[in-house]
Amino acid sequence: MNEYKVKDIGLADEGELLIEWAEAHMPVLRQIRQRFERERPLEGVRIGACLHVTKETAVLVKTLEAGGAEVYLCASNPLSTQDEVAAALARAGTHVYAWRGETTEEYYWCIDRVIDHRPMLTMDDGADLVSTLHSKRTEALEGVKGGSEETTTGVIRLRAMAADGALRYPIIAVNDTYTKYLFDNRYGTGQSTIDGILRATAILLAGKTFVVCGYGWCSRGIAMRAKGMGANVIVTEVNPLRALEAVM
Ligand SMILES: NC(=O)c1ccc[n+]([C@@H]2O[C@H](COP(=O)([O-])OP(=O)(O)OC[C@H]3O[C@@H](n4cnc5c(N)ncnc54)[C@H](O)[C@@H]3O)[C@@H](O)[C@H]2O)c1
């Protein structure tokens, strides 16, 4: 019996439909899963994952499990968990500790539960799992072989730890791959940020002045989408080359 803590396990049917929808749009992971089912490359590997608990992450988790891994999942943001998805994963056997609206204390309680299971690999989105392992939970560092970090902020934190000689195991900077920042940051965050603003404000963007701070990979996607929706876009940027690019 898997251990889990989610908002309501009764939401699992709804979560399964959401995961099915995401899976239909993720052909690469589907192919990897088919290979993993045959080859089982992660047999016996315990993975601690601190990621947005969304339908897309669920497809990733199921792929890792198809490869033989045991996955322990907590949220990388207290507000991004889809409770239906967390319930569906928990019902299917994943060890999930996540619900939408966790307090700060609850957020770190969930990370601690993942670490209790002594992960051999970590998957992070913002480096909260890695930094907890390196601060309060150093006794669990010994068995960790490696990890991955998804986002810009997490990679910046890890590079600072590495420069201080504090990082105790190797971590793949997923954010530095072309397939991450050219697509997820630019187009994914470009779209989801606009979506969030529209859901929160329900205003028409056309004709509004829209200020984007920075002209990095996320912000250029946001600026591009806001401009396409008719906003008057102003970019602030401290890097002169990127500022020039924004002007052009
Ligand atoms: N929620 C998501 O889905 C998601 C996805 C990817 C990244 N992120 C986060 O978004 C943030 C940005 O990521 P990115 O990949 O676009 O980073 P980036 O490094 O590509 O871009 C950041 C830009 O901000 C500029 N900048 C820094 N300080 C500034 C200042 N004071 N004023 C104006 N500009 C300034 C930098 O020069 C740089 O061009 C990070 O925190 C990252 O972790 C979120």
GROMACS .gro file of C-alpha atoms and ligand atoms in nm:
model
  292
    1MET     CA    1   0.000   0.000   0.000
    2ASN     CA    2   0.150   0.335  -0.101
    3GLU     CA    3   0.168   0.620   0.144
    4TYR     CA    4   0.022   0.953   0.029
    5LYS     CA    5  -0.139   1.279   0.141
    6VAL     CA    6  -0.364   1.454  -0.107
    7LYS     CA    7  -0.669   1.678  -0.076
    8ASP     CA    8  -0.937   1.423  -0.170
    9ILE     CA    9  -0.877   1.075  -0.314
   10GLY     CA   10  -1.236   1.090  -0.443
   11LEU     CA   11  -1.117   1.327  -0.718
   12ALA     CA   12  -0.915   1.048  -0.883
   13ASP     CA   13  -1.162   0.973  -1.167
   14GLU     CA   14  -1.152   1.337  -1.276
   15GLY     CA   15  -0.771   1.335  -1.250
   16GLU     CA   16  -0.743   1.032  -1.473
   17LEU     CA   17  -0.934   1.213  -1.747
   18LEU     CA   18  -0.698   1.510  -1.718
   19ILE     CA   19  -0.392   1.283  -1.740
   20GLU     CA   20  -0.541   1.105  -2.042
   21TRP     CA   21  -0.587   1.442  -2.213
   22ALA     CA   22  -0.225   1.546  -2.142
   23GLU     CA   23  -0.094   1.209  -2.257
   24ALA     CA   24  -0.271   1.247  -2.590
   25HIS     CA   25  -0.055   1.557  -2.650
   26MET     CA   26   0.278   1.410  -2.533
   27PRO     CA   27   0.388   1.165  -2.806
   28VAL     CA   28   0.756   1.167  -2.709
   29LEU     CA   29   0.693   1.055  -2.351
   30ARG     CA   30   0.449   0.795  -2.483
   31GLN     CA   31   0.725   0.648  -2.701
   32ILE     CA   32   0.976   0.656  -2.416
   33ARG     CA   33   0.723   0.478  -2.196
   34GLN     CA   34   0.684   0.196  -2.448
   35ARG     CA   35   1.062   0.149  -2.449
   36PHE     CA   36   1.079   0.170  -2.069
   37GLU     CA   37   0.811  -0.099  -2.037
   38ARG     CA   38   1.036  -0.335  -2.234
   39GLU     CA   39   1.376  -0.235  -2.095
   40ARG     CA   40   1.290  -0.138  -1.731
   41PRO     CA   41   1.606   0.082  -1.699
   42LEU     CA   42   1.498   0.227  -1.364
   43GLU     CA   43   1.422  -0.100  -1.186
   44GLY     CA   44   1.475  -0.054  -0.812
   45VAL     CA   45   1.551   0.320  -0.838
   46ARG     CA   46   1.382   0.552  -0.586
   47ILE     CA   47   1.318   0.896  -0.733
   48GLY     CA   48   1.229   1.198  -0.519
   49ALA     CA   49   1.049   1.453  -0.737
   50CYS     CA   50   0.961   1.809  -0.637
   51LEU     CA   51   0.769   1.930  -0.942
   52HIS     CA   52   0.446   2.109  -1.032
   53VAL     CA   53   0.188   1.836  -0.964
   54THR     CA   54  -0.002   1.878  -1.290
   55LYS     CA   55  -0.141   1.645  -1.553
   56GLU     CA   56   0.178   1.678  -1.760
   57THR     CA   57   0.399   1.585  -1.463
   58ALA     CA   58   0.171   1.286  -1.408
   59VAL     CA   59   0.256   1.162  -1.758
   60LEU     CA   60   0.626   1.195  -1.671
   61VAL     CA   61   0.577   1.012  -1.339
   62LYS     CA   62   0.392   0.726  -1.509
   63THR     CA   63   0.673   0.699  -1.763
   64LEU     CA   64   0.936   0.675  -1.489
   65GLU     CA   65   0.726   0.412  -1.313
   66ALA     CA   66   0.692   0.217  -1.638
   67GLY     CA   67   1.073   0.206  -1.636
   68GLY     CA   68   1.068   0.043  -1.293
   69ALA     CA   69   1.120   0.348  -1.071
   70GLU     CA   70   0.944   0.412  -0.743
   71VAL     CA   71   0.843   0.779  -0.744
   72TYR     CA   72   0.790   0.998  -0.437
   73LEU     CA   73   0.630   1.325  -0.545
   74CYS     CA   74   0.575   1.661  -0.377
   75ALA     CA   75   0.487   2.002  -0.517
   76SER     CA   76   0.745   2.262  -0.625
   77ASN     CA   77   0.487   2.537  -0.575
   78PRO     CA   78   0.211   2.546  -0.310
   79LEU     CA   79  -0.044   2.682  -0.558
   80SER     CA   80   0.010   2.481  -0.878
   81THR     CA   81  -0.109   2.136  -0.767
   82GLN     CA   82  -0.407   1.995  -0.955
   83ASP     CA   83  -0.579   1.807  -0.671
   84GLU     CA   84  -0.758   1.576  -0.916
   85VAL     CA   85  -0.425   1.472  -1.068
   86ALA     CA   86  -0.262   1.419  -0.726
   87ALA     CA   87  -0.556   1.195  -0.633
   88ALA     CA   88  -0.534   0.993  -0.955
   89LEU     CA   89  -0.160   0.938  -0.908
   90ALA     CA   90  -0.206   0.837  -0.543
   91ARG     CA   91  -0.481   0.592  -0.633
   92ALA     CA   92  -0.259   0.439  -0.903
   93GLY     CA   93   0.020   0.376  -0.652
   94THR     CA   94   0.248   0.683  -0.664
   95HIS     CA   95   0.357   0.820  -0.325
   96VAL     CA   96   0.218   1.175  -0.355
   97TYR     CA   97   0.238   1.445  -0.089
   98ALA     CA   98   0.073   1.750  -0.243
   99TRP     CA   99  -0.242   1.960  -0.237
  100ARG     CA  100  -0.328   2.302  -0.369
  101GLY     CA  101  -0.294   2.581  -0.112
  102GLU     CA  102  -0.030   2.427   0.115
  103THR     CA  103   0.100   2.663   0.384
  104THR     CA  104   0.477   2.716   0.392
  105GLU     CA  105   0.499   2.471   0.681
  106GLU     CA  106   0.295   2.210   0.493
  107TYR     CA  107   0.501   2.266   0.179
  108TYR     CA  108   0.824   2.173   0.360
  109TRP     CA  109   0.647   1.891   0.547
  110CYS     CA  110   0.574   1.733   0.206
  111ILE     CA  111   0.937   1.775   0.095
  112ASP     CA  112   1.047   1.607   0.419
  113ARG     CA  113   0.818   1.308   0.354
  114VAL     CA  114   0.979   1.260   0.011
  115ILE     CA  115   1.326   1.273   0.169
  116ASP     CA  116   1.215   1.019   0.435
  117HIS     CA  117   1.204   0.761   0.155
  118ARG     CA  118   1.575   0.815   0.082
  119PRO     CA  119   1.563   0.905  -0.289
  120MET     CA  120   1.854   0.787  -0.505
  121LEU     CA  121   1.779   1.048  -0.772
  122THR     CA  122   1.616   1.389  -0.729
  123MET     CA  123   1.410   1.589  -0.977
  124ASP     CA  124   1.363   1.952  -0.883
  125ASP     CA  125   1.192   2.263  -1.018
  126GLY     CA  126   1.339   2.552  -0.820
  127ALA     CA  127   1.590   2.353  -0.608
  128ASP     CA  128   1.381   2.333  -0.288
  129LEU     CA  129   1.429   1.956  -0.257
  130VAL     CA  130   1.806   1.983  -0.312
  131SER     CA  131   1.846   2.274  -0.074
  132THR     CA  132   1.643   2.095   0.199
  133LEU     CA  133   1.864   1.787   0.152
  134HIS     CA  134   2.176   2.004   0.186
  135SER     CA  135   2.053   2.191   0.496
  136LYS     CA  136   1.812   2.017   0.737
  137ARG     CA  137   1.833   1.663   0.597
  138THR     CA  138   2.203   1.602   0.530
  139GLU     CA  139   2.174   1.250   0.676
  140ALA     CA  140   1.982   1.152   0.358
  141LEU     CA  141   2.249   1.283   0.117
  142GLU     CA  142   2.461   0.972   0.129
  143GLY     CA  143   2.250   0.754  -0.099
  144VAL     CA  144   2.174   1.025  -0.357
  145LYS     CA  145   2.351   0.954  -0.687
  146GLY     CA  146   2.234   1.247  -0.898
  147GLY     CA  147   1.950   1.471  -0.995
  148SER     CA  148   1.795   1.710  -1.243
  149GLU     CA  149   1.683   2.071  -1.214
  150GLU     CA  150   1.424   2.217  -1.446
  151THR     CA  151   1.414   2.591  -1.408
  152THR     CA  152   1.634   2.900  -1.444
  153THR     CA  153   1.606   2.999  -1.077
  154GLY     CA  154   1.696   2.648  -0.960
  155VAL     CA  155   2.000   2.632  -1.187
  156ILE     CA  156   2.118   2.973  -1.055
  157ARG     CA  157   2.085   2.846  -0.695
  158LEU     CA  158   2.270   2.522  -0.776
  159ARG     CA  159   2.552   2.702  -0.962
  160ALA     CA  160   2.604   2.918  -0.652
  161MET     CA  161   2.617   2.604  -0.434
  162ALA     CA  162   2.862   2.438  -0.677
  163ALA     CA  163   3.085   2.748  -0.680
  164ASP     CA  164   3.099   2.736  -0.297
  165GLY     CA  165   3.189   2.365  -0.310
  166ALA     CA  166   2.863   2.291  -0.126
  167LEU     CA  167   2.682   2.079  -0.386
  168ARG     CA  168   2.726   1.715  -0.286
  169TYR     CA  169   2.607   1.532  -0.600
  170PRO     CA  170   2.591   1.599  -0.976
  171ILE     CA  171   2.277   1.759  -1.117
  172ILE     CA  172   2.171   1.792  -1.480
  173ALA     CA  173   2.066   2.150  -1.563
  174VAL     CA  174   1.763   2.063  -1.775
  175ASN     CA  175   1.688   2.433  -1.817
  176ASP     CA  176   2.010   2.476  -2.019
  177THR     CA  177   1.895   2.242  -2.296
  178TYR     CA  178   1.762   2.391  -2.618
  179THR     CA  179   1.449   2.178  -2.590
  180LYS     CA  180   1.371   2.345  -2.255
  181TYR     CA  181   1.437   2.715  -2.278
  182LEU     CA  182   1.359   2.764  -2.648
  183PHE     CA  183   1.017   2.604  -2.603
  184ASP     CA  184   0.895   2.563  -2.244
  185ASN     CA  185   1.027   2.900  -2.123
  186ARG     CA  186   0.948   3.098  -2.435
  187TYR     CA  187   0.621   2.948  -2.559
  188GLY     CA  188   0.499   2.757  -2.251
  189THR     CA  189   0.549   3.036  -2.000
  190GLY     CA  190   0.464   3.291  -2.270
  191GLN     CA  191   0.118   3.138  -2.300
  192SER     CA  192   0.057   3.038  -1.937
  193THR     CA  193   0.151   3.381  -1.801
  194ILE     CA  194  -0.100   3.551  -2.031
  195ASP     CA  195  -0.354   3.284  -1.933
  196GLY     CA  196  -0.295   3.356  -1.563
  197ILE     CA  197  -0.328   3.732  -1.609
  198LEU     CA  198  -0.650   3.696  -1.807
  199ARG     CA  199  -0.805   3.454  -1.554
  200ALA     CA  200  -0.712   3.684  -1.265
  201THR     CA  201  -0.818   4.014  -1.423
  202ALA     CA  202  -1.059   3.930  -1.709
  203ILE     CA  203  -0.953   4.240  -1.900
  204LEU     CA  204  -0.903   4.305  -2.269
  205LEU     CA  205  -0.532   4.328  -2.353
  206ALA     CA  206  -0.576   4.520  -2.677
  207GLY     CA  207  -0.489   4.884  -2.625
  208LYS     CA  208  -0.344   4.832  -2.276
  209THR     CA  209   0.012   4.921  -2.179
  210PHE     CA  210   0.182   4.592  -2.085
  211VAL     CA  211   0.519   4.606  -1.906
  212VAL     CA  212   0.746   4.300  -1.923
  213CYS     CA  213   1.042   4.293  -1.685
  214GLY     CA  214   1.344   4.147  -1.864
  215TYR     CA  215   1.384   4.010  -2.215
  216GLY     CA  216   1.498   3.658  -2.132
  217TRP     CA  217   1.344   3.337  -2.260
  218CYS     CA  218   1.020   3.358  -2.061
  219SER     CA  219   0.975   3.730  -2.099
  220ARG     CA  220   1.031   3.734  -2.475
  221GLY     CA  221   0.752   3.476  -2.507
  222ILE     CA  222   0.523   3.686  -2.287
  223ALA     CA  223   0.608   4.005  -2.480
  224MET     CA  224   0.545   3.831  -2.813
  225ARG     CA  225   0.204   3.703  -2.703
  226ALA     CA  226   0.096   4.034  -2.545
  227LYS     CA  227   0.194   4.220  -2.861
  228GLY     CA  228   0.000   3.969  -3.069
  229MET     CA  229  -0.307   4.042  -2.857
  230GLY     CA  230  -0.281   4.412  -2.933
  231ALA     CA  231  -0.114   4.545  -2.616
  232ASN     CA  232   0.137   4.829  -2.620
  233VAL     CA  233   0.436   4.632  -2.485
  234ILE     CA  234   0.716   4.797  -2.287
  235VAL     CA  235   1.021   4.587  -2.199
  236THR     CA  236   1.264   4.675  -1.919
  237GLU     CA  237   1.602   4.498  -1.952
  238VAL     CA  238   1.942   4.549  -1.787
  239ASN     CA  239   2.137   4.355  -2.052
  240PRO     CA  240   2.201   4.600  -2.340
  241LEU     CA  241   2.211   4.332  -2.614
  242ARG     CA  242   1.883   4.183  -2.504
  243ALA     CA  243   1.733   4.531  -2.475
  244LEU     CA  244   1.840   4.600  -2.833
  245GLU     CA  245   1.681   4.274  -2.944
  246ALA     CA  246   1.359   4.377  -2.772
  247VAL     CA  247   1.356   4.711  -2.956
  248MET     CA  248   1.397   4.538  -3.291
  249LIG     N1  249   0.657   2.911  -1.429
  249LIG     C1  250   0.717   2.860  -1.533
  249LIG     O1  251   0.656   2.788  -1.607
  249LIG     C2  252   0.860   2.897  -1.561
  249LIG     C3  253   0.926   2.833  -1.664
  249LIG     C4  254   1.056   2.868  -1.687
  249LIG     C5  255   1.117   2.966  -1.609
  249LIG     N2  256   1.051   3.023  -1.507
  249LIG     C6  257   1.111   3.128  -1.421
  249LIG     O2  258   1.102   3.253  -1.489
  249LIG     C7  259   1.213   3.337  -1.456
  249LIG     C8  260   1.284   3.386  -1.579
  249LIG     O3  261   1.342   3.275  -1.647
  249LIG     P1  262   1.413   3.293  -1.789
  249LIG     O4  263   1.449   3.156  -1.835
  249LIG     O5  264   1.333   3.381  -1.877
  249LIG     O6  265   1.547   3.370  -1.742
  249LIG     P2  266   1.652   3.447  -1.835
  249LIG     O7  267   1.781   3.444  -1.761
  249LIG     O8  268   1.648   3.394  -1.976
  249LIG     O9  269   1.596   3.595  -1.841
  249LIG     C9  270   1.598   3.685  -1.735
  249LIG    C10  271   1.621   3.824  -1.796
  249LIG    O10  272   1.595   3.922  -1.697
  249LIG    C11  273   1.693   4.026  -1.712
  249LIG     N3  274   1.702   4.100  -1.585
  249LIG    C12  275   1.764   4.064  -1.472
  249LIG     N4  276   1.749   4.159  -1.378
  249LIG    C13  277   1.672   4.257  -1.433
  249LIG    C14  278   1.623   4.381  -1.385
  249LIG     N5  279   1.646   4.422  -1.261
  249LIG     N6  280   1.548   4.456  -1.468
  249LIG    C15  281   1.523   4.415  -1.595
  249LIG     N7  282   1.568   4.297  -1.645
  249LIG    C16  283   1.641   4.219  -1.565
  249LIG    C17  284   1.819   3.951  -1.748
  249LIG    O11  285   1.916   4.035  -1.808
  249LIG    C18  286   1.765   3.845  -1.846
  249LIG    O12  287   1.763   3.892  -1.978
  249LIG    C19  288   1.300   3.252  -1.364
  249LIG    O13  289   1.266   3.283  -1.231
  249LIG    C20  290   1.260   3.110  -1.398
  249LIG    O14  291   1.288   3.019  -1.294
  249LIG    C21  292   0.923   2.991  -1.484
   0.00000   0.00000   0.00000
